[in-house]
PDB file of C-alpha atoms in Angstrom:
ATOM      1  CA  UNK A   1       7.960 -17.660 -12.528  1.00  0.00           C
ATOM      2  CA  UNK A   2       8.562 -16.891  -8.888  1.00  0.00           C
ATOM      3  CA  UNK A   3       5.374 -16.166  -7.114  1.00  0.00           C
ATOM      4  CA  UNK A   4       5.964 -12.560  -5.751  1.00  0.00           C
ATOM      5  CA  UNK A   5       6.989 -12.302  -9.924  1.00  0.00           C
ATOM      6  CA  UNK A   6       3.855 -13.051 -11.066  1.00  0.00           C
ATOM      7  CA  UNK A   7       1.639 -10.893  -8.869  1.00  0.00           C
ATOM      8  CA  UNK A   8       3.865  -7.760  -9.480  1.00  0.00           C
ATOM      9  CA  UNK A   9       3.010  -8.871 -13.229  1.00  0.00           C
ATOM     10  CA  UNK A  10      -1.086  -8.682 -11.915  1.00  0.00           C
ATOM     11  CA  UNK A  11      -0.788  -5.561  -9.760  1.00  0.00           C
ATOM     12  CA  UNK A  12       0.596  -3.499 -12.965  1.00  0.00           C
ATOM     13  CA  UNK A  13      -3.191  -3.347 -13.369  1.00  0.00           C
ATOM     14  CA  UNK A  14      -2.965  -0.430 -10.876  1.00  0.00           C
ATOM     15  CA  UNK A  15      -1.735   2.090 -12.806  1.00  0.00           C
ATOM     16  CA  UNK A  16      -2.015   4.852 -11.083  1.00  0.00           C
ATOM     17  CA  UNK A  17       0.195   3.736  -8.572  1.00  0.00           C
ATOM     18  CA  UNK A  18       2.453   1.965 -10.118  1.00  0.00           C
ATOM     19  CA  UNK A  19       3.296   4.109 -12.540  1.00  0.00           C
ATOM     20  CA  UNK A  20       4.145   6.653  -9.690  1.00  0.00           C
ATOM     21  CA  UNK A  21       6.514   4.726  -8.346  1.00  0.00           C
ATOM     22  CA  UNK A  22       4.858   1.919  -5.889  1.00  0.00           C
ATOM     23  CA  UNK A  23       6.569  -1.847  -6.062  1.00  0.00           C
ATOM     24  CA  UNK A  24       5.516  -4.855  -4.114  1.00  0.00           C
ATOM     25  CA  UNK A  25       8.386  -5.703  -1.866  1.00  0.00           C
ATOM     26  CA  UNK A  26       6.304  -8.294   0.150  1.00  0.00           C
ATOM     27  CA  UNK A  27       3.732 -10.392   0.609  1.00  0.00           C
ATOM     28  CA  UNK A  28       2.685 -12.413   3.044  1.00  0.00           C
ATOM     29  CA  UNK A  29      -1.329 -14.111   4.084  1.00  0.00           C
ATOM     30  CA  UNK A  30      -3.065 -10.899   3.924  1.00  0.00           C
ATOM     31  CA  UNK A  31      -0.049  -9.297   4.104  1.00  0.00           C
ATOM     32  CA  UNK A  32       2.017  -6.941   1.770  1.00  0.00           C
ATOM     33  CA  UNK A  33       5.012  -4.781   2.273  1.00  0.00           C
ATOM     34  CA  UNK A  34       4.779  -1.676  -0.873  1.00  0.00           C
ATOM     35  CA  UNK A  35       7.361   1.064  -1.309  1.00  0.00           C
ATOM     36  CA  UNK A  36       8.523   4.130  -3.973  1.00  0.00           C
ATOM     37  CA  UNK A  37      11.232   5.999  -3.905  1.00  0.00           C
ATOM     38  CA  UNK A  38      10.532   9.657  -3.749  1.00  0.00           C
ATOM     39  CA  UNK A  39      11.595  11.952  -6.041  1.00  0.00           C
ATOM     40  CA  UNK A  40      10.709  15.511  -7.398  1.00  0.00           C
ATOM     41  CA  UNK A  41       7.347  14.373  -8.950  1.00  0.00           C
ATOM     42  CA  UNK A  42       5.823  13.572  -5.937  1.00  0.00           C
ATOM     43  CA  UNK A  43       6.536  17.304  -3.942  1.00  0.00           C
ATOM     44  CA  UNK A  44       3.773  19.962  -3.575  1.00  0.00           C
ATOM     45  CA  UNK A  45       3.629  23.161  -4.271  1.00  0.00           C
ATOM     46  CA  UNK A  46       5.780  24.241  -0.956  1.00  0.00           C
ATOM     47  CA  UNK A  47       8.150  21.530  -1.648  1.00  0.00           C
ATOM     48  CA  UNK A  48       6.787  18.446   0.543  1.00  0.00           C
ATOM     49  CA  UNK A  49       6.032  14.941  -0.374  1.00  0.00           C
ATOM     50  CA  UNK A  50       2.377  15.534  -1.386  1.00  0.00           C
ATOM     51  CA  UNK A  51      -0.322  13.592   0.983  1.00  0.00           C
ATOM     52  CA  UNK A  52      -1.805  11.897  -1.997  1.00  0.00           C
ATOM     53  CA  UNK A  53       1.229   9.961  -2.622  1.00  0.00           C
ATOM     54  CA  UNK A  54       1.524   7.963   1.201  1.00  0.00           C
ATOM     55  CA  UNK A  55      -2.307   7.557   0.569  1.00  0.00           C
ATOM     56  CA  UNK A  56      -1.793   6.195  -2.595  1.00  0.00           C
ATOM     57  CA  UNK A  57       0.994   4.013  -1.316  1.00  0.00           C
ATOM     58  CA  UNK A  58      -1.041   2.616   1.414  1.00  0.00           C
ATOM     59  CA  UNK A  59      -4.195   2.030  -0.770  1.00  0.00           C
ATOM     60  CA  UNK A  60      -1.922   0.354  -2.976  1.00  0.00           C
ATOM     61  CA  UNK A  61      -0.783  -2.297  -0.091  1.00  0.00           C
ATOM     62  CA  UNK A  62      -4.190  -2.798   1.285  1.00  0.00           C
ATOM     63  CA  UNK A  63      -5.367  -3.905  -2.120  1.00  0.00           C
ATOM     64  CA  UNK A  64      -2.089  -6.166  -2.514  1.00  0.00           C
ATOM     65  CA  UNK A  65      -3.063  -7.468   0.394  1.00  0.00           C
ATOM     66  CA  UNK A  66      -6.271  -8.088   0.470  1.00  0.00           C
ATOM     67  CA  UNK A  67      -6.418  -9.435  -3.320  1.00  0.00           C
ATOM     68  CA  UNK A  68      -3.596 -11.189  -4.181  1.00  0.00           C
ATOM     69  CA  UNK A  69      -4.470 -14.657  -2.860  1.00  0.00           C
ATOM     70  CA  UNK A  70      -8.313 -13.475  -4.497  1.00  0.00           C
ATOM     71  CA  UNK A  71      -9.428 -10.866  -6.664  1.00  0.00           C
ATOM     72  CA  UNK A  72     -12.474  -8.818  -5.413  1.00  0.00           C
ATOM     73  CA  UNK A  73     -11.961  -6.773  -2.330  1.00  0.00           C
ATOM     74  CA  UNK A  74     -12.207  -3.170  -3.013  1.00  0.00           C
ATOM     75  CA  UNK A  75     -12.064  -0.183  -0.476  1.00  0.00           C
ATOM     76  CA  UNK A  76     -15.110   1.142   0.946  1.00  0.00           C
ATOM     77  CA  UNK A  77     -13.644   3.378   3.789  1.00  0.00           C
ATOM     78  CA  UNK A  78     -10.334   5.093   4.460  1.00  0.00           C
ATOM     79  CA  UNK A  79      -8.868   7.456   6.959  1.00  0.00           C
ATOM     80  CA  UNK A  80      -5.600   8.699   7.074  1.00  0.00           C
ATOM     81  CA  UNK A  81      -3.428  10.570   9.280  1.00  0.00           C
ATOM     82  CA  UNK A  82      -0.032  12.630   8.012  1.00  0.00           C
ATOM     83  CA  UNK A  83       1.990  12.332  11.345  1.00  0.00           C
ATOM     84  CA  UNK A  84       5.685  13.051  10.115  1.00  0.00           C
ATOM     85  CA  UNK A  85       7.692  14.078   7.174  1.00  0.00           C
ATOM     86  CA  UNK A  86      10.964  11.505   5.508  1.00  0.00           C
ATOM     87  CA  UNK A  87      14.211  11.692   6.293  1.00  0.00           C
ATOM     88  CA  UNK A  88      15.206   8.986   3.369  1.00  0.00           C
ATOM     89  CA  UNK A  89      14.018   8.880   0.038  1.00  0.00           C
ATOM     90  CA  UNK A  90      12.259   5.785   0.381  1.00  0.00           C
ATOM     91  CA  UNK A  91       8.803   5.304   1.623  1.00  0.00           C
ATOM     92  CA  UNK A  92       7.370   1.846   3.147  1.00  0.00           C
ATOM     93  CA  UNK A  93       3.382   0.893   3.327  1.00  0.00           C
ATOM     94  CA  UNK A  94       3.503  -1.915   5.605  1.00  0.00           C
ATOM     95  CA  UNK A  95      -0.360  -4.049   6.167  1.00  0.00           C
ATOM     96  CA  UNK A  96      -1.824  -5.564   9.429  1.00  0.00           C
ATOM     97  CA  UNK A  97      -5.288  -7.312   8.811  1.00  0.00           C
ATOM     98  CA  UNK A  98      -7.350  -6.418  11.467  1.00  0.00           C
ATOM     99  CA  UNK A  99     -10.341  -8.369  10.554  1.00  0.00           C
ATOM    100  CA  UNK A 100     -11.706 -10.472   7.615  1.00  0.00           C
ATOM    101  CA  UNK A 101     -15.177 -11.610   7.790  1.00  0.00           C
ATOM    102  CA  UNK A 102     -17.890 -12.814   5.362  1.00  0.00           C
ATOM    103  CA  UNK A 103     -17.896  -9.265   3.631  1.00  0.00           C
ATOM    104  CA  UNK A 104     -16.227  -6.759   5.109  1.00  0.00           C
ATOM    105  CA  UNK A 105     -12.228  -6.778   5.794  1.00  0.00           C
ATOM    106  CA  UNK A 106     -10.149  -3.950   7.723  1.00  0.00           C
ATOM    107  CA  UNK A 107      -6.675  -3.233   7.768  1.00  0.00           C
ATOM    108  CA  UNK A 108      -4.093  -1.015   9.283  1.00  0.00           C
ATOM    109  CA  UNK A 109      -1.450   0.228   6.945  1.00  0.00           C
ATOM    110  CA  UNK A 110       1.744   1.655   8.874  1.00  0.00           C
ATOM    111  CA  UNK A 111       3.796   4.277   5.948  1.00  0.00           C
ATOM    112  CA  UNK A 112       7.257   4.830   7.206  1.00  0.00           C
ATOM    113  CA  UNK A 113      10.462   6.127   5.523  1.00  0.00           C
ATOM    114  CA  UNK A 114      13.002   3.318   5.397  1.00  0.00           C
ATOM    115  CA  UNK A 115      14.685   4.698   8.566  1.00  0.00           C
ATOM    116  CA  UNK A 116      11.696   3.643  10.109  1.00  0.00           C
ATOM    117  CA  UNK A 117      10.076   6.936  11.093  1.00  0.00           C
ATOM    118  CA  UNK A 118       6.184   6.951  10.905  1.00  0.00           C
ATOM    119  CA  UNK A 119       4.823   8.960   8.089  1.00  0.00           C
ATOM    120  CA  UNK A 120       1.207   7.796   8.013  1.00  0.00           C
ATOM    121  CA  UNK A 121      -1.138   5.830  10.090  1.00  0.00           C
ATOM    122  CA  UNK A 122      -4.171   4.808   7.516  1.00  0.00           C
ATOM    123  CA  UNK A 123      -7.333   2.223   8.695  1.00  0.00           C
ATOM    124  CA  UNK A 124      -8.843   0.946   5.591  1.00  0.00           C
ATOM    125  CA  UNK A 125     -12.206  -0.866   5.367  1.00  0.00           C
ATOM    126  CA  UNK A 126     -12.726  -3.054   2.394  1.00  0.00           C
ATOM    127  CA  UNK A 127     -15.575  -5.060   0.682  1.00  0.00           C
ATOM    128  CA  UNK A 128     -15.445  -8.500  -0.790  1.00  0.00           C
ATOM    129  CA  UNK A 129     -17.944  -8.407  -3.696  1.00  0.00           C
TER     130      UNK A 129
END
């Protein structure tokens, strides 16, 4: 089984977001590349792409990222910021590891739509138990 195979196989473990769409395009040392293709399930009430759902997205790349090579990072601090809307209907979590020390990890997660215009800038600090 092809490698990337096999950890899509592990990461169906995160229900949540898989099951709303996320897929592992990516991955890379302490790297992953996530996506989902929008669709009516994931608009609010005024008929946007709800905020949880790039959050999601990008919490589901940080942990690709940080765990697939080893299991047992989790996050302990996120902040997000919404900064534009999609004009496709796919979205793109793309990670940058800052930092990885003894314990404590940090990442930048970039969500685009797959025209390339910035969605989301997110900094997530995680824990290696």
């Amino acid at each position: 089984m092809e490698m990337i195979e096999k950890i899509r196989e592990i990461f169906t473990g995160d229900r949540f977001a898989t099951e709303m769409g996320a897929y592992i395009e990516e991955i890379g040392d302490h790297y992953a590349k996530c996506s989902l293709v929008l669709d009516d399930s994931h608009k609010n009430a005024a008929g946007g792409i709800m905020g949880g759902v790039y959050f999601t997205l990008a919490d589901f790349a940080f942990a690709v990222a940080a765990n697939w090579q080893k299991m047992g990072t989790v996050s302990v601090n996120s902040d997000i910021s919404f900064i534009g809307v999609p004009k496709s209907d796919k979205v793109i979590a793309e990670t940058e590891l800052v930092k990885d020390g003894k314990t404590v990890c940090c990442y930048n997660v970039r969500v685009a739509d797959s025209l390339g215009n910035p969605l989301a800038a997110v900094k997530i600090v995680g824990y290696h138990k």
